[in-house]
Tab-separated table of C-alpha atoms in Angstrom:
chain	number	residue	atom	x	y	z
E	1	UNK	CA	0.000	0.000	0.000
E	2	UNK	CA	1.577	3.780	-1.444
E	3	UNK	CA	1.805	5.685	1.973
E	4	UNK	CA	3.217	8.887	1.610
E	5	UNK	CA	5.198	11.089	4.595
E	6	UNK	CA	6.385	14.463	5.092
E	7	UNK	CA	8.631	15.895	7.532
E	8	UNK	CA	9.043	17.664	9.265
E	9	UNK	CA	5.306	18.307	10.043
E	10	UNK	CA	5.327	22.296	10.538
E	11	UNK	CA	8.678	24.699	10.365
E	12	UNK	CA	8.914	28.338	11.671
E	13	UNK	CA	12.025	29.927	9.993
E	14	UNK	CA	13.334	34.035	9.713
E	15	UNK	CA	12.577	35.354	6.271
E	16	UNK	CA	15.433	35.057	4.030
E	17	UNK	CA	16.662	31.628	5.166
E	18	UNK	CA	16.845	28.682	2.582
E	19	UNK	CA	14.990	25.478	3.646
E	20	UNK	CA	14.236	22.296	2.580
E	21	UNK	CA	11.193	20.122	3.049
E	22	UNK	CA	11.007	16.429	2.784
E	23	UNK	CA	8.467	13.562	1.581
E	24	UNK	CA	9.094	9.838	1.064
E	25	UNK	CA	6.877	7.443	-0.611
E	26	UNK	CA	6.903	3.590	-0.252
E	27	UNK	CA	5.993	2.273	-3.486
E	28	UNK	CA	8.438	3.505	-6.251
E	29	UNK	CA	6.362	2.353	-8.939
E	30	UNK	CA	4.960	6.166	-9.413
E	31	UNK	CA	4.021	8.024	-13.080
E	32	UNK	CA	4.507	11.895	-11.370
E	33	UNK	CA	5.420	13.246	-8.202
E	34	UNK	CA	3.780	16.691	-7.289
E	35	UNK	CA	3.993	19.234	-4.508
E	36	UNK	CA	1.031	21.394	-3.825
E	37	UNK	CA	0.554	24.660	-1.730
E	38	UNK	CA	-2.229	24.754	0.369
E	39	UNK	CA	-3.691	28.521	1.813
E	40	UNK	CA	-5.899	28.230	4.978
E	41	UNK	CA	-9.580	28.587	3.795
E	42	UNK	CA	-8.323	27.993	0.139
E	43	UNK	CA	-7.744	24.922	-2.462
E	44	UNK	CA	-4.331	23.564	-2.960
E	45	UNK	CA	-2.301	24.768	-6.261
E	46	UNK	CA	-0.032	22.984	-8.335
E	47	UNK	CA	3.578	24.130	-7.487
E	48	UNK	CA	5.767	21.318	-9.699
E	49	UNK	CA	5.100	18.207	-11.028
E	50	UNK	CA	7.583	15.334	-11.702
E	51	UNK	CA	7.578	12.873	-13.926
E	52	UNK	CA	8.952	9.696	-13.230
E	53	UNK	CA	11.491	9.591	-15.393
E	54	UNK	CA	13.048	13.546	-14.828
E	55	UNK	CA	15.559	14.282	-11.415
E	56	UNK	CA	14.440	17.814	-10.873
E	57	UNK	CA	11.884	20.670	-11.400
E	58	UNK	CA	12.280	24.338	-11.260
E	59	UNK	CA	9.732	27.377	-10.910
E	60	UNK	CA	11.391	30.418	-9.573
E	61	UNK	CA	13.071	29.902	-6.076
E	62	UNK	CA	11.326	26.602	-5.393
E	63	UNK	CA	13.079	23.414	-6.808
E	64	UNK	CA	12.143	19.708	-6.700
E	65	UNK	CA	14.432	16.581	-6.981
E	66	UNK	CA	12.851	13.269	-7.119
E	67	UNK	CA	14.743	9.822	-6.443
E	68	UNK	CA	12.308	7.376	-7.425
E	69	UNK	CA	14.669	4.263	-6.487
E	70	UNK	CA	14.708	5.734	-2.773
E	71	UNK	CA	11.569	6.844	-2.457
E	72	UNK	CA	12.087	10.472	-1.895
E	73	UNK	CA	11.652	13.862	-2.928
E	74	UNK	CA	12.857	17.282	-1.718
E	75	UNK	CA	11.347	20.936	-2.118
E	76	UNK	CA	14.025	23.334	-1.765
E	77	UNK	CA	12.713	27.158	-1.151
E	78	UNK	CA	15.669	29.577	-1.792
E	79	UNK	CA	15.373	33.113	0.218
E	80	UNK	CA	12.066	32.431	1.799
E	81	UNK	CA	9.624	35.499	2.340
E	82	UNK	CA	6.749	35.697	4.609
E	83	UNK	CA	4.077	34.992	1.281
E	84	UNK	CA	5.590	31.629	1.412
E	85	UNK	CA	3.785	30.755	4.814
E	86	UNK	CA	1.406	28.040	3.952
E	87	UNK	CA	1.111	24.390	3.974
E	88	UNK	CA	3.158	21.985	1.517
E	89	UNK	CA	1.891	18.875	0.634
E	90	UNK	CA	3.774	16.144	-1.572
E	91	UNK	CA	1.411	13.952	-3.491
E	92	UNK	CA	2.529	10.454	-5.773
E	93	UNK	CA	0.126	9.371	-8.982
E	94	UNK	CA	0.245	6.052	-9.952
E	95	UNK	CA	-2.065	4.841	-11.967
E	96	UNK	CA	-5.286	2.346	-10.296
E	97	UNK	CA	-8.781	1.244	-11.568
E	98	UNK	CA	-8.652	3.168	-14.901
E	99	UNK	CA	-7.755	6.701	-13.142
E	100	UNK	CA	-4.823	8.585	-12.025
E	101	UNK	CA	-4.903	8.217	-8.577
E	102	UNK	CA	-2.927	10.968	-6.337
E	103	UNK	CA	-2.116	9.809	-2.492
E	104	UNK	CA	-1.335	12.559	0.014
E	105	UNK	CA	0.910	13.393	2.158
E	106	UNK	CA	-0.169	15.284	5.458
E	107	UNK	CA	1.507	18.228	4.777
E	108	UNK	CA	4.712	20.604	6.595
E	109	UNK	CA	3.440	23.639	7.887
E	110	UNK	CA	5.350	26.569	7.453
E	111	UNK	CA	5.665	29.929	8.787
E	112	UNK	CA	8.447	32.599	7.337
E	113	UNK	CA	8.252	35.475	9.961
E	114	UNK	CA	10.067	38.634	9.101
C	1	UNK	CA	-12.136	31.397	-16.515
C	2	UNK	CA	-13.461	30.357	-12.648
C	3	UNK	CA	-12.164	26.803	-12.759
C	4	UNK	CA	-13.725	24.774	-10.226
C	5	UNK	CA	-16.165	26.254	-7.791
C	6	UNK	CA	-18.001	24.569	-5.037
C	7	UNK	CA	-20.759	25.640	-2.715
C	8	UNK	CA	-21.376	26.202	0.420
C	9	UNK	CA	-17.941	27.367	1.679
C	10	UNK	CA	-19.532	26.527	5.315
C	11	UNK	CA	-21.884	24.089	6.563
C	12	UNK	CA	-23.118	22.855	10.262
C	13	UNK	CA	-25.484	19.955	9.988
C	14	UNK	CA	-26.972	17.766	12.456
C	15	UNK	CA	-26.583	14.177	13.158
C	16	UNK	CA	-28.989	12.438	10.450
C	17	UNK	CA	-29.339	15.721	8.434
C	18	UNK	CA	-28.646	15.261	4.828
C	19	UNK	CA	-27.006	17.507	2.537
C	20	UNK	CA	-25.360	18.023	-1.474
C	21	UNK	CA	-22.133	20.039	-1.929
C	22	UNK	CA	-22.041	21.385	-5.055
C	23	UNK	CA	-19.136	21.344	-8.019
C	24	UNK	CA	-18.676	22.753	-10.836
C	25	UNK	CA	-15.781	23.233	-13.234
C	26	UNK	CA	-15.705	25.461	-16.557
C	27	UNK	CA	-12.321	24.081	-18.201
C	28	UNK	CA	-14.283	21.163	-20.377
C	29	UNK	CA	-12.316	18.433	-17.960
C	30	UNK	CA	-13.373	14.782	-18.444
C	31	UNK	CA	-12.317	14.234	-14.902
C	32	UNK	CA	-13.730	15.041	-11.311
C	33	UNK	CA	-12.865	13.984	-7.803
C	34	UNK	CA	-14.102	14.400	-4.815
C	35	UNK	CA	-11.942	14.542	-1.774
C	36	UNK	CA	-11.898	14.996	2.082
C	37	UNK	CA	-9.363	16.702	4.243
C	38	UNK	CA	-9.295	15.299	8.128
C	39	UNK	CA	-7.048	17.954	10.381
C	40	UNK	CA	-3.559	17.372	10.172
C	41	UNK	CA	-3.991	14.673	7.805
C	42	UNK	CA	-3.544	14.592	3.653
C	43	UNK	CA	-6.449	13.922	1.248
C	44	UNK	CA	-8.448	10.921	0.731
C	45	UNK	CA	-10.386	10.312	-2.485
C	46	UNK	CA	-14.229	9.747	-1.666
C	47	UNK	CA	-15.601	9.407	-5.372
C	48	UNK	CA	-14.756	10.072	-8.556
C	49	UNK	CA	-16.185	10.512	-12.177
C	50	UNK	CA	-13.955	9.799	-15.579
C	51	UNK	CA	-16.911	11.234	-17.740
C	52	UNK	CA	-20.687	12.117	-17.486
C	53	UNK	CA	-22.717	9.211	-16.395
C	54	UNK	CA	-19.617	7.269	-14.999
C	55	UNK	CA	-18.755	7.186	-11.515
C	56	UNK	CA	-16.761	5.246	-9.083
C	57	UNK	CA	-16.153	4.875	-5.724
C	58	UNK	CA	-12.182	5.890	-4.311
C	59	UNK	CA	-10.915	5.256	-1.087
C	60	UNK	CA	-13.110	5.964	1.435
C	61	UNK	CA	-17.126	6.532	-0.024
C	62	UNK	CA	-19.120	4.825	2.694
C	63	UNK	CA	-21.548	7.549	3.978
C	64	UNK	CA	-21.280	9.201	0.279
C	65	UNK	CA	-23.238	9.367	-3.270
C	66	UNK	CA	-22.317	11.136	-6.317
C	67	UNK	CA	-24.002	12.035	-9.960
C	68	UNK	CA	-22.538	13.178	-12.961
C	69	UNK	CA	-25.383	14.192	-15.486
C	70	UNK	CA	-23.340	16.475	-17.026
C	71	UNK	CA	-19.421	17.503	-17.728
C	72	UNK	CA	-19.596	20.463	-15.568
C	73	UNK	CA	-21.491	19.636	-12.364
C	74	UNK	CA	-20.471	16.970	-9.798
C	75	UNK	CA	-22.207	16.888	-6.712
C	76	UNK	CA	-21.409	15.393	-3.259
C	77	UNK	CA	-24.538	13.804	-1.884
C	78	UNK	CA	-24.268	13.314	2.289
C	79	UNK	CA	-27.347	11.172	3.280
C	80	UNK	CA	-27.169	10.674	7.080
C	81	UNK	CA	-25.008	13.063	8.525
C	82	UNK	CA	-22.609	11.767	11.380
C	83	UNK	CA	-19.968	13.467	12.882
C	84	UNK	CA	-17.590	11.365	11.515
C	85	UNK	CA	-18.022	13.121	8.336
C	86	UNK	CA	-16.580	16.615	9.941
C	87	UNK	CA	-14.017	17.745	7.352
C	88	UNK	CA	-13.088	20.141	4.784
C	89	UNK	CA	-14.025	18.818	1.307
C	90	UNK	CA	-12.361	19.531	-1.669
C	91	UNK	CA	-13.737	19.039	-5.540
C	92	UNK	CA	-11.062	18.629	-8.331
C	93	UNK	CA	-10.911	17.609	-11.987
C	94	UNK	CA	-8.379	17.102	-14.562
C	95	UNK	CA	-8.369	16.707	-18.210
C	96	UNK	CA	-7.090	13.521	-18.449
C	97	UNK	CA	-4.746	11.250	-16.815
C	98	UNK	CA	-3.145	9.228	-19.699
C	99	UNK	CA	0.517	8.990	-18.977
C	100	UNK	CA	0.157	10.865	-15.233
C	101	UNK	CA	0.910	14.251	-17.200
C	102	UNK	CA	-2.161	16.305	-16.132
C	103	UNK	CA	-2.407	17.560	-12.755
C	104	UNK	CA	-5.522	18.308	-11.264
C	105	UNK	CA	-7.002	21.514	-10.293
C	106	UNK	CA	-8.686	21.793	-6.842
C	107	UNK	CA	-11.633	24.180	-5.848
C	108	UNK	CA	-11.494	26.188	-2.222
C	109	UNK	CA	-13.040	23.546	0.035
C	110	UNK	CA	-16.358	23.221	2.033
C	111	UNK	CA	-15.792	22.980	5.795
C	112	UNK	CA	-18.231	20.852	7.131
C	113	UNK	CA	-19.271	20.595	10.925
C	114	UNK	CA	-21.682	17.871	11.992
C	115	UNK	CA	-23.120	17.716	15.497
């Protein structure tokens, strides 16, 4: 059974430092790897999405490595500012009963104070 | 475009109240999900729909019914009302999944209180 865990479960860091948040999956056998940002009292957005077969992604300061063979991924946030306080939750899609299915993480919680 | 809007943001019901949250999406996706969110916990798949007139039941859809007359519209159907089913639901839908290339978009939740 996928199960999919993130850690550290909430971080509180000073704006401007780089961080790095973690998520490890137990079934390698994965088409995409995605992280999402969640805003309180708002739907989660699409952040980056890797495929199985790519290492990395890049959008702006965040970047994404993938290591399918070990099961893990990393989101790195470069020079984080206080917009970047939400919830980050890493989500695997492998493919079950005709549909793409997507299994959560719980999410790391973070807060960038200034 | 809206994308995927869902209705009522909030909702208190009563134990063995029934109730239908509603979804709709605007981007002409073939596929819609329905989702729940437990506090501190990630998202489990209640139903979803691969097309109008096709549903199917995900992870966890005891408690839960779903239609799909149309492309647009897929609504959440809650029956008897426990408070078990106290969460924040989330509606999604993608275009397709064929190769895991299409990531899904996801509307801003319904919190939902039962008592």
């Amino acid at each position: 059974k996928q199960e999919v865990t993130q850690i550290p479960a909430a971080l509180s860091v000073p704006e401007g430092e780089n961080l790095v948040l973690n998520c490890s999956f137990t079934d390698s056998a994965i088409y995409n790897l995605q992280w999402f940002r969640q805003d309180p009292g708002k739907g989660l957005t699409s952040l980056l999405l890797i495929q199985s077969s790519q290492r990395e992604q890049t959008s702006g300061r965040l970047n994404a490595s993938l290591d399918k063979s070990s099961g893990r991924s990393t989101l790195y946030i470069a020079a984080s500012q206080p917009g970047d306080s939400a919830t980050y939750l890493c989500a695997v899609s492998f493919v079950s009963g005709g549909y793409n299915k997507l299994i959560f993480g719980a999410g790391t919680r973070l807060a960038v104070h200034p | 475009n809206a994308g995927v809007t869902q209705t009522p943001k909030f909702r208190i019901l009563k134990i063995g109240q029934s109730m239908t949250l509603q979804c709709t999406q605007d981007m002409n996706h073939n596929y819609m999900y329905w989702y729940r969110q437990d506090p501190g916990m990630g998202l489990k798949l209640i139903y979803y729909s691969v097309g109008a007139g096709i549903t199917d039941k995900g992870e966890v859809p005891n408690g839960y019914n779903v239609s799909r007359s149309t492309t647009e519209d897929f609504p959440l159907r809650l029956e008897l009302a426990a408070p078990s089913q106290t969460s924040v639901y989330f509606c999604a839908s993608s275009y397709s999944t064929a190769g895991g290339e299409d990531t899904q978009y996801f509307g801003p939740g319904t919190r939902l209180t039962v008592l």
